[in-house]
JSON list of C-alpha atoms in Angstrom, two decimals:
[
{"chain": "A", "resi": 64, "resn": "UNK", "atom": "CA", "xyz": [36.11, -54.06, -50.88]},
{"chain": "A", "resi": 65, "resn": "UNK", "atom": "CA", "xyz": [32.62, -54.01, -49.39]},
{"chain": "A", "resi": 66, "resn": "UNK", "atom": "CA", "xyz": [31.36, -50.66, -48.20]},
{"chain": "A", "resi": 67, "resn": "UNK", "atom": "CA", "xyz": [29.38, -49.82, -45.10]},
{"chain": "A", "resi": 68, "resn": "UNK", "atom": "CA", "xyz": [26.15, -51.79, -44.96]},
{"chain": "A", "resi": 69, "resn": "UNK", "atom": "CA", "xyz": [23.02, -51.10, -42.96]},
{"chain": "A", "resi": 70, "resn": "UNK", "atom": "CA", "xyz": [20.01, -53.18, -42.13]},
{"chain": "A", "resi": 71, "resn": "UNK", "atom": "CA", "xyz": [17.13, -52.83, -42.60]},
{"chain": "A", "resi": 72, "resn": "UNK", "atom": "CA", "xyz": [16.86, -50.36, -45.43]},
{"chain": "A", "resi": 73, "resn": "UNK", "atom": "CA", "xyz": [13.37, -49.39, -44.29]},
{"chain": "A", "resi": 74, "resn": "UNK", "atom": "CA", "xyz": [11.46, -49.88, -41.07]},
{"chain": "A", "resi": 75, "resn": "UNK", "atom": "CA", "xyz": [7.90, -48.88, -40.29]},
{"chain": "A", "resi": 76, "resn": "UNK", "atom": "CA", "xyz": [6.80, -49.22, -36.68]},
{"chain": "A", "resi": 77, "resn": "UNK", "atom": "CA", "xyz": [4.14, -47.83, -34.41]},
{"chain": "A", "resi": 78, "resn": "UNK", "atom": "CA", "xyz": [4.75, -45.34, -31.67]},
{"chain": "A", "resi": 79, "resn": "UNK", "atom": "CA", "xyz": [5.86, -47.10, -28.52]},
{"chain": "A", "resi": 80, "resn": "UNK", "atom": "CA", "xyz": [7.45, -50.04, -30.28]},
{"chain": "A", "resi": 81, "resn": "UNK", "atom": "CA", "xyz": [11.13, -50.92, -30.32]},
{"chain": "A", "resi": 82, "resn": "UNK", "atom": "CA", "xyz": [13.38, -50.93, -33.36]},
{"chain": "A", "resi": 83, "resn": "UNK", "atom": "CA", "xyz": [16.99, -52.00, -33.74]},
{"chain": "A", "resi": 84, "resn": "UNK", "atom": "CA", "xyz": [19.13, -50.77, -36.58]},
{"chain": "A", "resi": 85, "resn": "UNK", "atom": "CA", "xyz": [22.33, -52.50, -37.56]},
{"chain": "A", "resi": 86, "resn": "UNK", "atom": "CA", "xyz": [25.50, -51.18, -39.16]},
{"chain": "A", "resi": 87, "resn": "UNK", "atom": "CA", "xyz": [28.41, -53.19, -40.52]},
{"chain": "A", "resi": 88, "resn": "UNK", "atom": "CA", "xyz": [31.42, -50.96, -41.08]},
{"chain": "A", "resi": 89, "resn": "UNK", "atom": "CA", "xyz": [34.14, -51.42, -43.63]},
{"chain": "A", "resi": 90, "resn": "UNK", "atom": "CA", "xyz": [36.39, -54.25, -42.46]},
{"chain": "A", "resi": 91, "resn": "UNK", "atom": "CA", "xyz": [39.27, -52.98, -40.39]},
{"chain": "A", "resi": 92, "resn": "UNK", "atom": "CA", "xyz": [37.77, -49.60, -39.61]},
{"chain": "A", "resi": 93, "resn": "UNK", "atom": "CA", "xyz": [38.04, -48.88, -35.92]},
{"chain": "A", "resi": 94, "resn": "UNK", "atom": "CA", "xyz": [35.88, -45.77, -36.02]},
{"chain": "A", "resi": 95, "resn": "UNK", "atom": "CA", "xyz": [32.13, -46.06, -36.41]},
{"chain": "A", "resi": 96, "resn": "UNK", "atom": "CA", "xyz": [29.68, -43.16, -36.40]},
{"chain": "A", "resi": 97, "resn": "UNK", "atom": "CA", "xyz": [25.93, -42.82, -36.34]},
{"chain": "A", "resi": 98, "resn": "UNK", "atom": "CA", "xyz": [24.16, -39.83, -37.88]},
{"chain": "A", "resi": 99, "resn": "UNK", "atom": "CA", "xyz": [20.54, -39.11, -38.66]},
{"chain": "A", "resi": 100, "resn": "UNK", "atom": "CA", "xyz": [18.45, -36.77, -40.75]},
{"chain": "A", "resi": 101, "resn": "UNK", "atom": "CA", "xyz": [14.97, -36.01, -39.61]},
{"chain": "A", "resi": 102, "resn": "UNK", "atom": "CA", "xyz": [12.46, -34.53, -42.02]},
{"chain": "A", "resi": 103, "resn": "UNK", "atom": "CA", "xyz": [13.45, -31.11, -43.28]},
{"chain": "A", "resi": 104, "resn": "UNK", "atom": "CA", "xyz": [16.55, -30.89, -41.15]},
{"chain": "A", "resi": 105, "resn": "UNK", "atom": "CA", "xyz": [20.25, -31.36, -41.77]},
{"chain": "A", "resi": 106, "resn": "UNK", "atom": "CA", "xyz": [22.25, -34.48, -41.11]},
{"chain": "A", "resi": 107, "resn": "UNK", "atom": "CA", "xyz": [23.19, -34.56, -37.44]},
{"chain": "A", "resi": 108, "resn": "UNK", "atom": "CA", "xyz": [25.82, -36.52, -35.58]},
{"chain": "A", "resi": 109, "resn": "UNK", "atom": "CA", "xyz": [24.64, -38.98, -32.93]},
{"chain": "A", "resi": 110, "resn": "UNK", "atom": "CA", "xyz": [27.68, -40.82, -31.61]},
{"chain": "A", "resi": 111, "resn": "UNK", "atom": "CA", "xyz": [31.11, -42.22, -32.33]},
{"chain": "A", "resi": 112, "resn": "UNK", "atom": "CA", "xyz": [32.71, -45.53, -31.41]},
{"chain": "A", "resi": 113, "resn": "UNK", "atom": "CA", "xyz": [36.39, -46.34, -31.41]},
{"chain": "A", "resi": 114, "resn": "UNK", "atom": "CA", "xyz": [36.40, -50.09, -31.56]},
{"chain": "A", "resi": 115, "resn": "UNK", "atom": "CA", "xyz": [33.93, -51.10, -28.86]},
{"chain": "A", "resi": 116, "resn": "UNK", "atom": "CA", "xyz": [34.19, -47.93, -26.80]},
{"chain": "A", "resi": 117, "resn": "UNK", "atom": "CA", "xyz": [31.93, -44.91, -27.04]},
{"chain": "A", "resi": 118, "resn": "UNK", "atom": "CA", "xyz": [34.20, -41.99, -27.82]},
{"chain": "A", "resi": 119, "resn": "UNK", "atom": "CA", "xyz": [31.55, -39.31, -28.12]},
{"chain": "A", "resi": 120, "resn": "UNK", "atom": "CA", "xyz": [27.83, -39.65, -27.60]},
{"chain": "A", "resi": 121, "resn": "UNK", "atom": "CA", "xyz": [27.05, -35.97, -27.33]},
{"chain": "A", "resi": 122, "resn": "UNK", "atom": "CA", "xyz": [24.58, -36.11, -30.20]},
{"chain": "A", "resi": 123, "resn": "UNK", "atom": "CA", "xyz": [22.30, -38.79, -28.78]},
{"chain": "A", "resi": 124, "resn": "UNK", "atom": "CA", "xyz": [18.91, -37.09, -28.35]},
{"chain": "A", "resi": 125, "resn": "UNK", "atom": "CA", "xyz": [17.75, -38.85, -25.20]},
{"chain": "A", "resi": 126, "resn": "UNK", "atom": "CA", "xyz": [17.90, -42.08, -23.24]},
{"chain": "A", "resi": 127, "resn": "UNK", "atom": "CA", "xyz": [15.48, -43.82, -25.55]},
{"chain": "A", "resi": 128, "resn": "UNK", "atom": "CA", "xyz": [18.44, -44.36, -27.86]},
{"chain": "A", "resi": 129, "resn": "UNK", "atom": "CA", "xyz": [21.00, -47.03, -27.06]},
{"chain": "A", "resi": 130, "resn": "UNK", "atom": "CA", "xyz": [23.99, -47.82, -29.24]},
{"chain": "A", "resi": 131, "resn": "UNK", "atom": "CA", "xyz": [26.28, -50.78, -28.85]},
{"chain": "A", "resi": 132, "resn": "UNK", "atom": "CA", "xyz": [29.30, -52.14, -30.63]},
{"chain": "A", "resi": 133, "resn": "UNK", "atom": "CA", "xyz": [30.15, -55.39, -28.94]},
{"chain": "A", "resi": 134, "resn": "UNK", "atom": "CA", "xyz": [33.47, -56.83, -30.08]},
{"chain": "A", "resi": 135, "resn": "UNK", "atom": "CA", "xyz": [34.27, -53.70, -32.02]},
{"chain": "A", "resi": 136, "resn": "UNK", "atom": "CA", "xyz": [32.77, -54.95, -35.27]},
{"chain": "A", "resi": 137, "resn": "UNK", "atom": "CA", "xyz": [29.16, -54.22, -36.17]},
{"chain": "A", "resi": 138, "resn": "UNK", "atom": "CA", "xyz": [27.03, -51.76, -34.25]},
{"chain": "A", "resi": 139, "resn": "UNK", "atom": "CA", "xyz": [23.38, -51.60, -33.31]},
{"chain": "A", "resi": 140, "resn": "UNK", "atom": "CA", "xyz": [21.23, -48.60, -32.53]},
{"chain": "A", "resi": 141, "resn": "UNK", "atom": "CA", "xyz": [18.10, -49.35, -30.57]},
{"chain": "A", "resi": 142, "resn": "UNK", "atom": "CA", "xyz": [15.22, -46.97, -30.16]},
{"chain": "A", "resi": 143, "resn": "UNK", "atom": "CA", "xyz": [12.92, -47.89, -27.28]},
{"chain": "A", "resi": 144, "resn": "UNK", "atom": "CA", "xyz": [10.18, -46.76, -27.14]},
{"chain": "A", "resi": 145, "resn": "UNK", "atom": "CA", "xyz": [9.99, -45.07, -30.52]},
{"chain": "A", "resi": 146, "resn": "UNK", "atom": "CA", "xyz": [8.29, -41.69, -30.81]},
{"chain": "A", "resi": 147, "resn": "UNK", "atom": "CA", "xyz": [6.91, -39.93, -33.86]},
{"chain": "A", "resi": 148, "resn": "UNK", "atom": "CA", "xyz": [9.81, -37.46, -33.93]},
{"chain": "A", "resi": 149, "resn": "UNK", "atom": "CA", "xyz": [12.28, -40.31, -34.31]},
{"chain": "A", "resi": 150, "resn": "UNK", "atom": "CA", "xyz": [11.23, -40.74, -37.93]},
{"chain": "A", "resi": 151, "resn": "UNK", "atom": "CA", "xyz": [14.03, -40.04, -40.35]},
{"chain": "A", "resi": 152, "resn": "UNK", "atom": "CA", "xyz": [17.00, -41.60, -42.06]},
{"chain": "A", "resi": 153, "resn": "UNK", "atom": "CA", "xyz": [19.74, -43.06, -39.90]},
{"chain": "A", "resi": 154, "resn": "UNK", "atom": "CA", "xyz": [23.20, -43.21, -41.42]},
{"chain": "A", "resi": 155, "resn": "UNK", "atom": "CA", "xyz": [26.21, -45.10, -40.27]},
{"chain": "A", "resi": 156, "resn": "UNK", "atom": "CA", "xyz": [29.76, -44.24, -41.29]},
{"chain": "A", "resi": 157, "resn": "UNK", "atom": "CA", "xyz": [33.15, -45.75, -40.65]},
{"chain": "A", "resi": 158, "resn": "UNK", "atom": "CA", "xyz": [36.71, -44.55, -40.97]},
{"chain": "A", "resi": 159, "resn": "UNK", "atom": "CA", "xyz": [40.25, -45.62, -40.37]},
{"chain": "A", "resi": 160, "resn": "UNK", "atom": "CA", "xyz": [41.90, -42.29, -40.98]},
{"chain": "A", "resi": 161, "resn": "UNK", "atom": "CA", "xyz": [40.04, -39.02, -41.44]},
{"chain": "A", "resi": 162, "resn": "UNK", "atom": "CA", "xyz": [37.61, -39.55, -44.32]},
{"chain": "A", "resi": 163, "resn": "UNK", "atom": "CA", "xyz": [34.35, -41.18, -43.28]},
{"chain": "A", "resi": 164, "resn": "UNK", "atom": "CA", "xyz": [32.50, -43.58, -45.55]},
{"chain": "A", "resi": 165, "resn": "UNK", "atom": "CA", "xyz": [28.75, -43.68, -45.21]},
{"chain": "A", "resi": 166, "resn": "UNK", "atom": "CA", "xyz": [26.28, -46.47, -45.58]},
{"chain": "A", "resi": 167, "resn": "UNK", "atom": "CA", "xyz": [23.02, -46.22, -47.52]},
{"chain": "A", "resi": 168, "resn": "UNK", "atom": "CA", "xyz": [21.00, -45.46, -44.42]},
{"chain": "A", "resi": 169, "resn": "UNK", "atom": "CA", "xyz": [17.93, -46.91, -42.74]},
{"chain": "A", "resi": 170, "resn": "UNK", "atom": "CA", "xyz": [14.70, -45.03, -43.26]},
{"chain": "A", "resi": 171, "resn": "UNK", "atom": "CA", "xyz": [12.67, -45.22, -40.07]},
{"chain": "A", "resi": 172, "resn": "UNK", "atom": "CA", "xyz": [9.01, -44.31, -40.05]},
{"chain": "A", "resi": 173, "resn": "UNK", "atom": "CA", "xyz": [7.18, -44.15, -36.73]},
{"chain": "A", "resi": 174, "resn": "UNK", "atom": "CA", "xyz": [3.39, -44.07, -37.06]},
{"chain": "B", "resi": 152, "resn": "UNK", "atom": "CA", "xyz": [26.66, -25.18, -36.34]},
{"chain": "B", "resi": 153, "resn": "UNK", "atom": "CA", "xyz": [28.40, -25.69, -39.65]},
{"chain": "B", "resi": 154, "resn": "UNK", "atom": "CA", "xyz": [31.54, -23.61, -40.11]},
{"chain": "B", "resi": 155, "resn": "UNK", "atom": "CA", "xyz": [30.98, -23.22, -43.83]},
{"chain": "B", "resi": 156, "resn": "UNK", "atom": "CA", "xyz": [28.68, -21.26, -46.11]},
{"chain": "B", "resi": 157, "resn": "UNK", "atom": "CA", "xyz": [27.65, -22.42, -49.55]},
{"chain": "B", "resi": 158, "resn": "UNK", "atom": "CA", "xyz": [25.18, -21.20, -52.15]},
{"chain": "B", "resi": 159, "resn": "UNK", "atom": "CA", "xyz": [21.82, -22.84, -51.81]},
{"chain": "B", "resi": 160, "resn": "UNK", "atom": "CA", "xyz": [21.65, -24.02, -55.39]},
{"chain": "B", "resi": 161, "resn": "UNK", "atom": "CA", "xyz": [23.50, -23.96, -58.70]},
{"chain": "B", "resi": 162, "resn": "UNK", "atom": "CA", "xyz": [22.88, -25.10, -62.24]},
{"chain": "B", "resi": 163, "resn": "UNK", "atom": "CA", "xyz": [25.43, -26.47, -64.64]},
{"chain": "B", "resi": 164, "resn": "UNK", "atom": "CA", "xyz": [25.17, -27.58, -68.26]},
{"chain": "B", "resi": 165, "resn": "UNK", "atom": "CA", "xyz": [25.98, -31.20, -68.96]},
{"chain": "B", "resi": 166, "resn": "UNK", "atom": "CA", "xyz": [29.56, -31.61, -70.14]},
{"chain": "B", "resi": 167, "resn": "UNK", "atom": "CA", "xyz": [30.70, -28.33, -68.66]},
{"chain": "B", "resi": 168, "resn": "UNK", "atom": "CA", "xyz": [32.76, -27.85, -65.53]},
{"chain": "B", "resi": 169, "resn": "UNK", "atom": "CA", "xyz": [30.83, -27.37, -62.31]},
{"chain": "B", "resi": 170, "resn": "UNK", "atom": "CA", "xyz": [32.53, -25.04, -59.85]},
{"chain": "B", "resi": 171, "resn": "UNK", "atom": "CA", "xyz": [31.07, -25.18, -56.35]},
{"chain": "B", "resi": 172, "resn": "UNK", "atom": "CA", "xyz": [32.30, -22.51, -53.94]},
{"chain": "B", "resi": 173, "resn": "UNK", "atom": "CA", "xyz": [32.57, -22.73, -50.18]},
{"chain": "B", "resi": 174, "resn": "UNK", "atom": "CA", "xyz": [33.50, -20.12, -47.60]},
{"chain": "B", "resi": 175, "resn": "UNK", "atom": "CA", "xyz": [35.16, -21.16, -44.37]},
{"chain": "B", "resi": 176, "resn": "UNK", "atom": "CA", "xyz": [36.64, -17.95, -43.03]},
{"chain": "B", "resi": 177, "resn": "UNK", "atom": "CA", "xyz": [37.03, -19.25, -39.46]},
{"chain": "B", "resi": 178, "resn": "UNK", "atom": "CA", "xyz": [38.96, -22.38, -40.41]},
{"chain": "B", "resi": 179, "resn": "UNK", "atom": "CA", "xyz": [41.72, -23.32, -38.01]},
{"chain": "B", "resi": 180, "resn": "UNK", "atom": "CA", "xyz": [45.23, -24.30, -38.98]},
{"chain": "B", "resi": 181, "resn": "UNK", "atom": "CA", "xyz": [44.71, -28.01, -38.35]},
{"chain": "B", "resi": 182, "resn": "UNK", "atom": "CA", "xyz": [41.30, -28.27, -39.99]},
{"chain": "B", "resi": 183, "resn": "UNK", "atom": "CA", "xyz": [40.75, -29.96, -43.32]},
{"chain": "B", "resi": 184, "resn": "UNK", "atom": "CA", "xyz": [38.18, -29.15, -45.96]},
{"chain": "B", "resi": 185, "resn": "UNK", "atom": "CA", "xyz": [36.05, -32.14, -46.94]},
{"chain": "B", "resi": 186, "resn": "UNK", "atom": "CA", "xyz": [33.53, -32.47, -49.74]},
{"chain": "B", "resi": 187, "resn": "UNK", "atom": "CA", "xyz": [30.71, -34.98, -49.78]},
{"chain": "B", "resi": 188, "resn": "UNK", "atom": "CA", "xyz": [27.64, -35.31, -51.93]},
{"chain": "B", "resi": 189, "resn": "UNK", "atom": "CA", "xyz": [24.26, -36.89, -51.43]},
{"chain": "B", "resi": 190, "resn": "UNK", "atom": "CA", "xyz": [22.33, -38.18, -54.41]},
{"chain": "B", "resi": 191, "resn": "UNK", "atom": "CA", "xyz": [18.62, -38.38, -53.68]},
{"chain": "B", "resi": 192, "resn": "UNK", "atom": "CA", "xyz": [18.35, -39.92, -50.21]},
{"chain": "B", "resi": 193, "resn": "UNK", "atom": "CA", "xyz": [21.41, -42.15, -50.49]},
{"chain": "B", "resi": 194, "resn": "UNK", "atom": "CA", "xyz": [24.18, -42.00, -47.92]},
{"chain": "B", "resi": 195, "resn": "UNK", "atom": "CA", "xyz": [26.66, -39.13, -48.27]},
{"chain": "B", "resi": 196, "resn": "UNK", "atom": "CA", "xyz": [29.43, -40.01, -50.67]},
{"chain": "B", "resi": 197, "resn": "UNK", "atom": "CA", "xyz": [33.00, -38.95, -50.00]},
{"chain": "B", "resi": 198, "resn": "UNK", "atom": "CA", "xyz": [34.51, -36.89, -52.83]},
{"chain": "B", "resi": 199, "resn": "UNK", "atom": "CA", "xyz": [37.76, -35.32, -51.76]},
{"chain": "B", "resi": 200, "resn": "UNK", "atom": "CA", "xyz": [39.50, -33.50, -48.94]},
{"chain": "B", "resi": 201, "resn": "UNK", "atom": "CA", "xyz": [42.52, -31.26, -48.46]},
{"chain": "B", "resi": 202, "resn": "UNK", "atom": "CA", "xyz": [44.44, -29.16, -45.98]},
{"chain": "B", "resi": 203, "resn": "UNK", "atom": "CA", "xyz": [46.11, -26.37, -47.94]},
{"chain": "B", "resi": 204, "resn": "UNK", "atom": "CA", "xyz": [47.36, -27.78, -51.21]},
{"chain": "B", "resi": 205, "resn": "UNK", "atom": "CA", "xyz": [45.13, -28.31, -54.20]},
{"chain": "B", "resi": 206, "resn": "UNK", "atom": "CA", "xyz": [44.00, -31.88, -54.55]},
{"chain": "B", "resi": 207, "resn": "UNK", "atom": "CA", "xyz": [42.76, -33.95, -57.47]},
{"chain": "B", "resi": 208, "resn": "UNK", "atom": "CA", "xyz": [41.34, -37.42, -57.73]},
{"chain": "B", "resi": 209, "resn": "UNK", "atom": "CA", "xyz": [39.26, -39.35, -60.22]},
{"chain": "B", "resi": 210, "resn": "UNK", "atom": "CA", "xyz": [36.10, -37.57, -59.18]},
{"chain": "B", "resi": 211, "resn": "UNK", "atom": "CA", "xyz": [37.02, -33.95, -58.72]},
{"chain": "B", "resi": 212, "resn": "UNK", "atom": "CA", "xyz": [39.56, -31.26, -57.98]},
{"chain": "B", "resi": 213, "resn": "UNK", "atom": "CA", "xyz": [39.72, -29.16, -54.83]},
{"chain": "B", "resi": 214, "resn": "UNK", "atom": "CA", "xyz": [41.18, -25.70, -54.99]},
{"chain": "B", "resi": 215, "resn": "UNK", "atom": "CA", "xyz": [41.91, -24.06, -51.63]},
{"chain": "B", "resi": 216, "resn": "UNK", "atom": "CA", "xyz": [42.85, -20.39, -51.49]},
{"chain": "B", "resi": 217, "resn": "UNK", "atom": "CA", "xyz": [46.19, -19.45, -50.03]},
{"chain": "B", "resi": 218, "resn": "UNK", "atom": "CA", "xyz": [44.59, -17.96, -46.93]},
{"chain": "B", "resi": 219, "resn": "UNK", "atom": "CA", "xyz": [42.43, -21.12, -46.64]},
{"chain": "B", "resi": 220, "resn": "UNK", "atom": "CA", "xyz": [39.30, -19.06, -46.08]},
{"chain": "B", "resi": 221, "resn": "UNK", "atom": "CA", "xyz": [37.54, -20.46, -49.10]},
{"chain": "B", "resi": 222, "resn": "UNK", "atom": "CA", "xyz": [37.67, -23.34, -51.52]},
{"chain": "B", "resi": 223, "resn": "UNK", "atom": "CA", "xyz": [36.15, -24.55, -54.77]},
{"chain": "B", "resi": 224, "resn": "UNK", "atom": "CA", "xyz": [35.16, -28.04, -55.76]},
{"chain": "B", "resi": 225, "resn": "UNK", "atom": "CA", "xyz": [35.49, -28.62, -59.48]},
{"chain": "B", "resi": 226, "resn": "UNK", "atom": "CA", "xyz": [33.72, -31.38, -61.37]},
{"chain": "B", "resi": 227, "resn": "UNK", "atom": "CA", "xyz": [35.53, -31.12, -64.70]},
{"chain": "B", "resi": 228, "resn": "UNK", "atom": "CA", "xyz": [32.85, -32.58, -66.98]},
{"chain": "B", "resi": 229, "resn": "UNK", "atom": "CA", "xyz": [29.53, -32.67, -65.19]},
{"chain": "B", "resi": 230, "resn": "UNK", "atom": "CA", "xyz": [27.05, -35.38, -66.12]},
{"chain": "B", "resi": 231, "resn": "UNK", "atom": "CA", "xyz": [23.39, -35.77, -65.23]},
{"chain": "B", "resi": 232, "resn": "UNK", "atom": "CA", "xyz": [24.42, -38.27, -62.59]},
{"chain": "B", "resi": 233, "resn": "UNK", "atom": "CA", "xyz": [26.30, -35.52, -60.76]},
{"chain": "B", "resi": 234, "resn": "UNK", "atom": "CA", "xyz": [23.01, -33.88, -59.82]},
{"chain": "B", "resi": 235, "resn": "UNK", "atom": "CA", "xyz": [23.10, -33.97, -56.01]},
{"chain": "B", "resi": 236, "resn": "UNK", "atom": "CA", "xyz": [23.47, -31.93, -52.85]},
{"chain": "B", "resi": 237, "resn": "UNK", "atom": "CA", "xyz": [27.12, -31.10, -52.25]},
{"chain": "B", "resi": 238, "resn": "UNK", "atom": "CA", "xyz": [28.42, -30.52, -48.74]},
{"chain": "B", "resi": 239, "resn": "UNK", "atom": "CA", "xyz": [31.55, -28.63, -47.82]},
{"chain": "B", "resi": 240, "resn": "UNK", "atom": "CA", "xyz": [32.66, -29.53, -44.29]},
{"chain": "B", "resi": 241, "resn": "UNK", "atom": "CA", "xyz": [35.53, -28.30, -42.17]},
{"chain": "B", "resi": 242, "resn": "UNK", "atom": "CA", "xyz": [36.90, -30.76, -39.65]},
{"chain": "B", "resi": 243, "resn": "UNK", "atom": "CA", "xyz": [40.04, -31.27, -37.66]},
{"chain": "B", "resi": 244, "resn": "UNK", "atom": "CA", "xyz": [42.47, -33.90, -38.76]},
{"chain": "B", "resi": 245, "resn": "UNK", "atom": "CA", "xyz": [41.76, -35.97, -35.68]},
{"chain": "B", "resi": 246, "resn": "UNK", "atom": "CA", "xyz": [39.68, -38.89, -36.89]},
{"chain": "B", "resi": 247, "resn": "UNK", "atom": "CA", "xyz": [37.74, -38.73, -33.68]},
{"chain": "B", "resi": 248, "resn": "UNK", "atom": "CA", "xyz": [35.83, -35.63, -34.62]},
{"chain": "B", "resi": 249, "resn": "UNK", "atom": "CA", "xyz": [32.44, -35.88, -36.24]},
{"chain": "B", "resi": 250, "resn": "UNK", "atom": "CA", "xyz": [31.24, -34.08, -39.34]},
{"chain": "B", "resi": 251, "resn": "UNK", "atom": "CA", "xyz": [28.91, -31.11, -39.00]},
{"chain": "B", "resi": 252, "resn": "UNK", "atom": "CA", "xyz": [26.70, -30.94, -42.06]},
{"chain": "B", "resi": 253, "resn": "UNK", "atom": "CA", "xyz": [25.17, -27.71, -43.27]},
{"chain": "B", "resi": 254, "resn": "UNK", "atom": "CA", "xyz": [22.42, -27.43, -45.88]},
{"chain": "B", "resi": 255, "resn": "UNK", "atom": "CA", "xyz": [24.88, -27.80, -48.77]},
{"chain": "B", "resi": 256, "resn": "UNK", "atom": "CA", "xyz": [24.52, -26.73, -52.40]},
{"chain": "B", "resi": 257, "resn": "UNK", "atom": "CA", "xyz": [21.94, -28.39, -54.58]},
{"chain": "B", "resi": 258, "resn": "UNK", "atom": "CA", "xyz": [23.62, -28.82, -57.97]},
{"chain": "B", "resi": 259, "resn": "UNK", "atom": "CA", "xyz": [21.39, -29.46, -60.94]},
{"chain": "B", "resi": 260, "resn": "UNK", "atom": "CA", "xyz": [23.13, -30.63, -64.09]},
{"chain": "B", "resi": 261, "resn": "UNK", "atom": "CA", "xyz": [20.96, -29.73, -67.05]},
{"chain": "B", "resi": 262, "resn": "UNK", "atom": "CA", "xyz": [20.92, -31.52, -70.41]}
]
């Protein structure tokens, strides 16, 4: 069974540009989560989808971040415009019951 | 904030059992104890979880005290590849809740 996949693995962009991260959850998992770790800090929750609906987006830092999960399958997280403090590793996780399974992450560097 | 406290770091000799403690004195009756680990900058890897009974799987054993205020993750025969940051997380059984990561315990398995 394929695990959670994320694309790209790395992204380097300049301040003010737009970046879109993609997450493909484990097949059949209704729950999809985004987390991120910025430099020197702990992993923090961003938001949670149940199928295509946003269940909890309390962790989204500001309106420069937009997450979508059209059709309830894969999800995208867009950062527009990117700022220096957005640099970090963005993780996606999915679950069907209680345990969440994480992807390898996307390392975002904003210059 | 994380509801758990863990030692910052621990060492373990290769081949020996690694016992990682976690305190969660404010745990609620419906909250589970989860353990994850992160090797280098990979995505967090699920290890095990439990409610009140001890649990064992192919990776580890989880021992939860009777009062549920603390637990221990046991890696029975640690290898160099078990060197990682280990996170103890308390979360309700509702799959809709997100994980709150603390700083974890950095386990170094020494040859």
